Amino acid sequence: MFCKKTDAEGNVTEEKAQLCVRGFRQIKDVDFHETFAPMGCLATLRFLLGYCASNSFDIQQMDVKTAFLHGDLDKDIFIRVPEGYVPTMRGDDEITSAFNMKDPGDLEYVLGMKVTRNKSMKTFSLSQELYINSLLNDFGMQYCKPVSTPLVPSSRLNPFSNEEANPASINYGRAVGLLNYLVSCTRPDITFAAYCLA
């Protein structure tokens, strides 16, 4: 799988190739028994930002490179390496870089949200302007006209009547999912519109 890593402003910083183990071929209770990935939730993030703001604590962001490689497993995992694969790293190289940390400094972006701090007012503000612009570009709406009310409460949505507005032609489910993420993070004002579209 090929992917591009971007910085906080959306500029491409790295292009990577990743080897994907075909986990989709695993059978529950034969090849694995449970799946779990510890992650914080938005409520926890909001609590931490509020707590740090009210107590004037500084927030730094850290990134442990390859942290996912250091989890403890109680079972052995085997993979078949694809033909032509040439390893780029030996075991001793892996050990020396095991906990290489990247320190980007003060918290500026988290989960696609820009974090702005006002120390004198003891506040943090979250915004997703870059995410919104990316979403609009993905769906060809970068030149749409902003409105103050996303959907008038008395509006009635009708089934699509032409091919251009067909939900299948715009990946409707993906669009609604992206809007719901926006609602849950920084835009509760569009909740009703996202609900109606879902």
PDB file of C-alpha atoms in Angstrom:
ATOM      1  CA  MET A   1       0.000   0.000   0.000  1.00  0.00           C
ATOM      2  CA  PHE A   2       1.352   3.415  -0.876  1.00  0.00           C
ATOM      3  CA  CYS A   3       0.597   6.493   1.207  1.00  0.00           C
ATOM      4  CA  LYS A   4       1.699  10.070   1.658  1.00  0.00           C
ATOM      5  CA  LYS A   5       2.434  11.593   5.059  1.00  0.00           C
ATOM      6  CA  THR A   6       1.501  15.232   5.485  1.00  0.00           C
ATOM      7  CA  ASP A   7       2.373  17.893   8.009  1.00  0.00           C
ATOM      8  CA  ALA A   8      -0.166  19.925   9.977  1.00  0.00           C
ATOM      9  CA  GLU A   9      -0.814  22.220   6.983  1.00  0.00           C
ATOM     10  CA  GLY A  10      -1.457  19.313   4.613  1.00  0.00           C
ATOM     11  CA  ASN A  11       1.899  19.526   2.765  1.00  0.00           C
ATOM     12  CA  VAL A  12       3.373  16.163   1.728  1.00  0.00           C
ATOM     13  CA  THR A  13       6.452  15.408   3.862  1.00  0.00           C
ATOM     14  CA  GLU A  14       7.053  11.738   3.010  1.00  0.00           C
ATOM     15  CA  GLU A  15       5.929   9.118   0.552  1.00  0.00           C
ATOM     16  CA  LYS A  16       5.851   5.613   1.980  1.00  0.00           C
ATOM     17  CA  ALA A  17       5.183   2.061   0.929  1.00  0.00           C
ATOM     18  CA  GLN A  18       3.698  -0.256   3.533  1.00  0.00           C
ATOM     19  CA  LEU A  19       3.572  -4.024   3.541  1.00  0.00           C
ATOM     20  CA  CYS A  20       0.104  -5.149   4.609  1.00  0.00           C
ATOM     21  CA  VAL A  21      -0.353  -8.502   6.272  1.00  0.00           C
ATOM     22  CA  ARG A  22      -3.580  -9.918   4.869  1.00  0.00           C
ATOM     23  CA  GLY A  23      -5.508  -9.978   8.122  1.00  0.00           C
ATOM     24  CA  PHE A  24      -8.794 -10.250   6.239  1.00  0.00           C
ATOM     25  CA  ARG A  25      -8.009 -13.943   5.710  1.00  0.00           C
ATOM     26  CA  GLN A  26      -7.978 -14.615   9.453  1.00  0.00           C
ATOM     27  CA  ILE A  27     -10.887 -16.414  11.069  1.00  0.00           C
ATOM     28  CA  LYS A  28     -12.223 -15.279  14.447  1.00  0.00           C
ATOM     29  CA  ASP A  29     -11.587 -17.768  17.277  1.00  0.00           C
ATOM     30  CA  VAL A  30      -9.155 -19.687  15.026  1.00  0.00           C
ATOM     31  CA  ASP A  31      -6.505 -17.114  14.069  1.00  0.00           C
ATOM     32  CA  PHE A  32      -7.422 -14.511  16.684  1.00  0.00           C
ATOM     33  CA  HIS A  33      -9.698 -14.202  19.694  1.00  0.00           C
ATOM     34  CA  GLU A  34     -10.078 -10.489  20.220  1.00  0.00           C
ATOM     35  CA  THR A  35      -9.158  -7.206  18.617  1.00  0.00           C
ATOM     36  CA  PHE A  36      -8.336  -4.140  20.620  1.00  0.00           C
ATOM     37  CA  ALA A  37      -6.399  -0.965  19.978  1.00  0.00           C
ATOM     38  CA  PRO A  38      -6.109   1.468  22.892  1.00  0.00           C
ATOM     39  CA  MET A  39      -6.943   4.990  21.800  1.00  0.00           C
ATOM     40  CA  GLY A  40      -8.243   8.099  23.402  1.00  0.00           C
ATOM     41  CA  CYS A  41     -11.660   9.461  22.584  1.00  0.00           C
ATOM     42  CA  LEU A  42     -12.714  13.013  21.789  1.00  0.00           C
ATOM     43  CA  ALA A  43     -14.298  13.457  25.231  1.00  0.00           C
ATOM     44  CA  THR A  44     -10.939  12.619  26.844  1.00  0.00           C
ATOM     45  CA  LEU A  45      -9.136  15.072  24.567  1.00  0.00           C
ATOM     46  CA  ARG A  46     -11.613  17.847  25.411  1.00  0.00           C
ATOM     47  CA  PHE A  47     -11.274  17.105  29.134  1.00  0.00           C
ATOM     48  CA  LEU A  48      -7.463  17.214  28.970  1.00  0.00           C
ATOM     49  CA  LEU A  49      -7.455  20.469  26.997  1.00  0.00           C
ATOM     50  CA  GLY A  50      -9.890  22.054  29.455  1.00  0.00           C
ATOM     51  CA  TYR A  51      -7.960  20.809  32.478  1.00  0.00           C
ATOM     52  CA  CYS A  52      -4.630  22.033  31.090  1.00  0.00           C
ATOM     53  CA  ALA A  53      -6.116  25.395  30.098  1.00  0.00           C
ATOM     54  CA  SER A  54      -7.700  26.064  33.501  1.00  0.00           C
ATOM     55  CA  ASN A  55      -4.495  25.074  35.334  1.00  0.00           C
ATOM     56  CA  SER A  56      -2.157  26.861  32.882  1.00  0.00           C
ATOM     57  CA  PHE A  57      -0.344  23.609  32.058  1.00  0.00           C
ATOM     58  CA  ASP A  58       1.747  23.445  28.902  1.00  0.00           C
ATOM     59  CA  ILE A  59       0.959  20.681  26.412  1.00  0.00           C
ATOM     60  CA  GLN A  60       3.624  19.037  24.283  1.00  0.00           C
ATOM     61  CA  GLN A  61       3.015  16.463  21.599  1.00  0.00           C
ATOM     62  CA  MET A  62       5.257  13.428  21.186  1.00  0.00           C
ATOM     63  CA  ASP A  63       5.324  10.677  18.601  1.00  0.00           C
ATOM     64  CA  VAL A  64       6.897   7.299  19.325  1.00  0.00           C
ATOM     65  CA  LYS A  65       7.988   5.996  15.946  1.00  0.00           C
ATOM     66  CA  THR A  66       6.897   2.404  15.305  1.00  0.00           C
ATOM     67  CA  ALA A  67       5.124   2.230  18.668  1.00  0.00           C
ATOM     68  CA  PHE A  68       2.810  -0.437  17.258  1.00  0.00           C
ATOM     69  CA  LEU A  69       5.810  -2.785  16.926  1.00  0.00           C
ATOM     70  CA  HIS A  70       6.401  -2.811  20.670  1.00  0.00           C
ATOM     71  CA  GLY A  71       3.160  -4.335  21.913  1.00  0.00           C
ATOM     72  CA  ASP A  72       3.359  -7.581  23.877  1.00  0.00           C
ATOM     73  CA  LEU A  73       1.793 -10.568  22.135  1.00  0.00           C
ATOM     74  CA  ASP A  74       0.960 -13.840  23.843  1.00  0.00           C
ATOM     75  CA  LYS A  75       1.030 -15.779  20.557  1.00  0.00           C
ATOM     76  CA  ASP A  76       3.521 -16.062  17.722  1.00  0.00           C
ATOM     77  CA  ILE A  77       2.589 -14.377  14.449  1.00  0.00           C
ATOM     78  CA  PHE A  78       3.939 -15.681  11.129  1.00  0.00           C
ATOM     79  CA  ILE A  79       3.816 -13.982   7.742  1.00  0.00           C
ATOM     80  CA  ARG A  80       4.880 -15.011   4.261  1.00  0.00           C
ATOM     81  CA  VAL A  81       7.158 -12.389   2.730  1.00  0.00           C
ATOM     82  CA  PRO A  82       6.260 -11.514  -0.880  1.00  0.00           C
ATOM     83  CA  GLU A  83       8.571 -12.575  -3.687  1.00  0.00           C
ATOM     84  CA  GLY A  84      11.271 -10.005  -4.405  1.00  0.00           C
ATOM     85  CA  TYR A  85      11.152  -8.417  -0.931  1.00  0.00           C
ATOM     86  CA  VAL A  86      14.568  -7.194   0.237  1.00  0.00           C
ATOM     87  CA  PRO A  87      14.849  -6.328   3.945  1.00  0.00           C
ATOM     88  CA  THR A  88      16.247  -2.843   4.539  1.00  0.00           C
ATOM     89  CA  MET A  89      17.016  -3.254   8.220  1.00  0.00           C
ATOM     90  CA  ARG A  90      18.785  -5.866  10.332  1.00  0.00           C
ATOM     91  CA  GLY A  91      17.760  -6.804  13.869  1.00  0.00           C
ATOM     92  CA  ASP A  92      20.515  -4.765  15.519  1.00  0.00           C
ATOM     93  CA  ASP A  93      19.447  -1.686  13.540  1.00  0.00           C
ATOM     94  CA  GLU A  94      15.893  -2.202  14.783  1.00  0.00           C
ATOM     95  CA  ILE A  95      17.031  -2.395  18.403  1.00  0.00           C
ATOM     96  CA  THR A  96      19.075   0.810  18.248  1.00  0.00           C
ATOM     97  CA  SER A  97      16.132   2.745  16.843  1.00  0.00           C
ATOM     98  CA  ALA A  98      13.501   0.973  18.959  1.00  0.00           C
ATOM     99  CA  PHE A  99      12.217   4.016  20.769  1.00  0.00           C
ATOM    100  CA  ASN A 100      13.136   6.840  18.447  1.00  0.00           C
ATOM    101  CA  MET A 101      11.016   9.798  19.511  1.00  0.00           C
ATOM    102  CA  LYS A 102       9.897  12.716  17.400  1.00  0.00           C
ATOM    103  CA  ASP A 103       9.206  15.909  19.351  1.00  0.00           C
ATOM    104  CA  PRO A 104       7.135  18.337  17.259  1.00  0.00           C
ATOM    105  CA  GLY A 105       6.885  20.784  20.189  1.00  0.00           C
ATOM    106  CA  ASP A 106       3.747  22.526  21.407  1.00  0.00           C
ATOM    107  CA  LEU A 107       0.431  20.928  20.514  1.00  0.00           C
ATOM    108  CA  GLU A 108      -0.799  22.535  17.290  1.00  0.00           C
ATOM    109  CA  TYR A 109      -2.739  19.774  15.507  1.00  0.00           C
ATOM    110  CA  VAL A 110      -4.416  16.650  16.851  1.00  0.00           C
ATOM    111  CA  LEU A 111      -6.726  14.236  14.974  1.00  0.00           C
ATOM    112  CA  GLY A 112      -7.007  16.686  12.084  1.00  0.00           C
ATOM    113  CA  MET A 113      -7.986  19.579  14.357  1.00  0.00           C
ATOM    114  CA  LYS A 114      -6.003  22.794  14.710  1.00  0.00           C
ATOM    115  CA  VAL A 115      -5.438  23.691  18.366  1.00  0.00           C
ATOM    116  CA  THR A 116      -5.151  27.393  19.223  1.00  0.00           C
ATOM    117  CA  ARG A 117      -4.327  28.495  22.748  1.00  0.00           C
ATOM    118  CA  ASN A 118      -5.117  31.780  24.468  1.00  0.00           C
ATOM    119  CA  LYS A 119      -3.131  31.702  27.726  1.00  0.00           C
ATOM    120  CA  SER A 120      -4.533  34.973  29.077  1.00  0.00           C
ATOM    121  CA  MET A 121      -8.119  33.729  28.663  1.00  0.00           C
ATOM    122  CA  LYS A 122      -7.131  30.177  29.727  1.00  0.00           C
ATOM    123  CA  THR A 123      -8.744  28.614  26.661  1.00  0.00           C
ATOM    124  CA  PHE A 124      -8.025  26.243  23.818  1.00  0.00           C
ATOM    125  CA  SER A 125      -9.933  26.496  20.532  1.00  0.00           C
ATOM    126  CA  LEU A 126     -10.326  23.662  18.040  1.00  0.00           C
ATOM    127  CA  SER A 127     -10.970  24.202  14.332  1.00  0.00           C
ATOM    128  CA  GLN A 128     -10.976  22.003  11.232  1.00  0.00           C
ATOM    129  CA  GLU A 129     -10.599  24.467   8.376  1.00  0.00           C
ATOM    130  CA  LEU A 130      -8.068  22.268   6.552  1.00  0.00           C
ATOM    131  CA  TYR A 131     -10.326  19.198   6.970  1.00  0.00           C
ATOM    132  CA  ILE A 132     -13.379  21.116   5.704  1.00  0.00           C
ATOM    133  CA  ASN A 133     -11.504  22.453   2.658  1.00  0.00           C
ATOM    134  CA  SER A 134     -10.214  18.956   1.884  1.00  0.00           C
ATOM    135  CA  LEU A 135     -13.745  17.554   2.198  1.00  0.00           C
ATOM    136  CA  LEU A 136     -15.142  20.234  -0.128  1.00  0.00           C
ATOM    137  CA  ASN A 137     -12.378  19.567  -2.687  1.00  0.00           C
ATOM    138  CA  ASP A 138     -12.968  15.793  -2.550  1.00  0.00           C
ATOM    139  CA  PHE A 139     -16.622  16.272  -3.462  1.00  0.00           C
ATOM    140  CA  GLY A 140     -16.118  19.082  -6.005  1.00  0.00           C
ATOM    141  CA  MET A 141     -17.735  21.730  -3.814  1.00  0.00           C
ATOM    142  CA  GLN A 142     -14.761  24.051  -3.246  1.00  0.00           C
ATOM    143  CA  TYR A 143     -16.660  26.957  -4.835  1.00  0.00           C
ATOM    144  CA  CYS A 144     -19.951  26.471  -3.006  1.00  0.00           C
ATOM    145  CA  LYS A 145     -21.551  29.449  -1.270  1.00  0.00           C
ATOM    146  CA  PRO A 146     -21.410  29.379   2.563  1.00  0.00           C
ATOM    147  CA  VAL A 147     -24.675  29.912   4.431  1.00  0.00           C
ATOM    148  CA  SER A 148     -25.310  30.720   8.084  1.00  0.00           C
ATOM    149  CA  THR A 149     -27.933  27.972   8.507  1.00  0.00           C
ATOM    150  CA  PRO A 150     -26.844  24.626   7.042  1.00  0.00           C
ATOM    151  CA  LEU A 151     -30.435  23.335   6.729  1.00  0.00           C
ATOM    152  CA  VAL A 152     -33.673  25.126   7.524  1.00  0.00           C
ATOM    153  CA  PRO A 153     -35.543  22.966  10.096  1.00  0.00           C
ATOM    154  CA  SER A 154     -38.690  22.928   7.940  1.00  0.00           C
ATOM    155  CA  SER A 155     -36.738  21.632   4.901  1.00  0.00           C
ATOM    156  CA  ARG A 156     -37.853  18.406   3.328  1.00  0.00           C
ATOM    157  CA  LEU A 157     -35.350  16.245   1.502  1.00  0.00           C
ATOM    158  CA  ASN A 158     -36.620  14.420  -1.575  1.00  0.00           C
ATOM    159  CA  PRO A 159     -35.223  11.342  -3.311  1.00  0.00           C
ATOM    160  CA  PHE A 160     -32.659  12.030  -6.025  1.00  0.00           C
ATOM    161  CA  SER A 161     -34.192  12.557  -9.442  1.00  0.00           C
ATOM    162  CA  ASN A 162     -31.221  12.879 -11.789  1.00  0.00           C
ATOM    163  CA  GLU A 163     -28.003  10.948 -12.383  1.00  0.00           C
ATOM    164  CA  GLU A 164     -25.764  13.868 -11.421  1.00  0.00           C
ATOM    165  CA  ALA A 165     -27.181  13.934  -7.894  1.00  0.00           C
ATOM    166  CA  ASN A 166     -27.291  10.152  -7.490  1.00  0.00           C
ATOM    167  CA  PRO A 167     -25.890   9.129  -4.072  1.00  0.00           C
ATOM    168  CA  ALA A 168     -23.864   6.346  -5.711  1.00  0.00           C
ATOM    169  CA  SER A 169     -22.117   8.865  -7.974  1.00  0.00           C
ATOM    170  CA  ILE A 170     -20.798  10.900  -5.024  1.00  0.00           C
ATOM    171  CA  ASN A 171     -20.086   8.076  -2.553  1.00  0.00           C
ATOM    172  CA  TYR A 172     -22.908   9.274  -0.337  1.00  0.00           C
ATOM    173  CA  GLY A 173     -22.077   7.075   2.651  1.00  0.00           C
ATOM    174  CA  ARG A 174     -18.514   8.387   2.787  1.00  0.00           C
ATOM    175  CA  ALA A 175     -19.728  11.983   2.564  1.00  0.00           C
ATOM    176  CA  VAL A 176     -22.171  11.497   5.451  1.00  0.00           C
ATOM    177  CA  GLY A 177     -19.483   9.753   7.520  1.00  0.00           C
ATOM    178  CA  LEU A 178     -17.057  12.627   6.984  1.00  0.00           C
ATOM    179  CA  LEU A 179     -19.760  15.116   7.986  1.00  0.00           C
ATOM    180  CA  ASN A 180     -20.509  13.115  11.134  1.00  0.00           C
ATOM    181  CA  TYR A 181     -16.823  13.220  12.116  1.00  0.00           C
ATOM    182  CA  LEU A 182     -16.938  16.992  11.652  1.00  0.00           C
ATOM    183  CA  VAL A 183     -20.069  17.151  13.851  1.00  0.00           C
ATOM    184  CA  SER A 184     -18.449  15.109  16.616  1.00  0.00           C
ATOM    185  CA  CYS A 185     -15.250  17.185  16.642  1.00  0.00           C
ATOM    186  CA  THR A 186     -15.902  20.877  16.075  1.00  0.00           C
ATOM    187  CA  ARG A 187     -19.187  21.563  14.287  1.00  0.00           C
ATOM    188  CA  PRO A 188     -22.204  20.676  16.440  1.00  0.00           C
ATOM    189  CA  ASP A 189     -24.099  23.402  14.541  1.00  0.00           C
ATOM    190  CA  ILE A 190     -24.487  21.089  11.521  1.00  0.00           C
ATOM    191  CA  THR A 191     -25.837  18.150  13.564  1.00  0.00           C
ATOM    192  CA  PHE A 192     -29.411  18.465  12.276  1.00  0.00           C
ATOM    193  CA  ALA A 193     -28.308  18.655   8.635  1.00  0.00           C
ATOM    194  CA  ALA A 194     -25.991  15.643   9.022  1.00  0.00           C
ATOM    195  CA  TYR A 195     -28.795  13.719  10.773  1.00  0.00           C
ATOM    196  CA  CYS A 196     -31.227  14.442   7.923  1.00  0.00           C
ATOM    197  CA  LEU A 197     -28.676  13.375   5.313  1.00  0.00           C
ATOM    198  CA  ALA A 198     -27.971  10.125   7.160  1.00  0.00           C
TER     199      ALA A 198
END
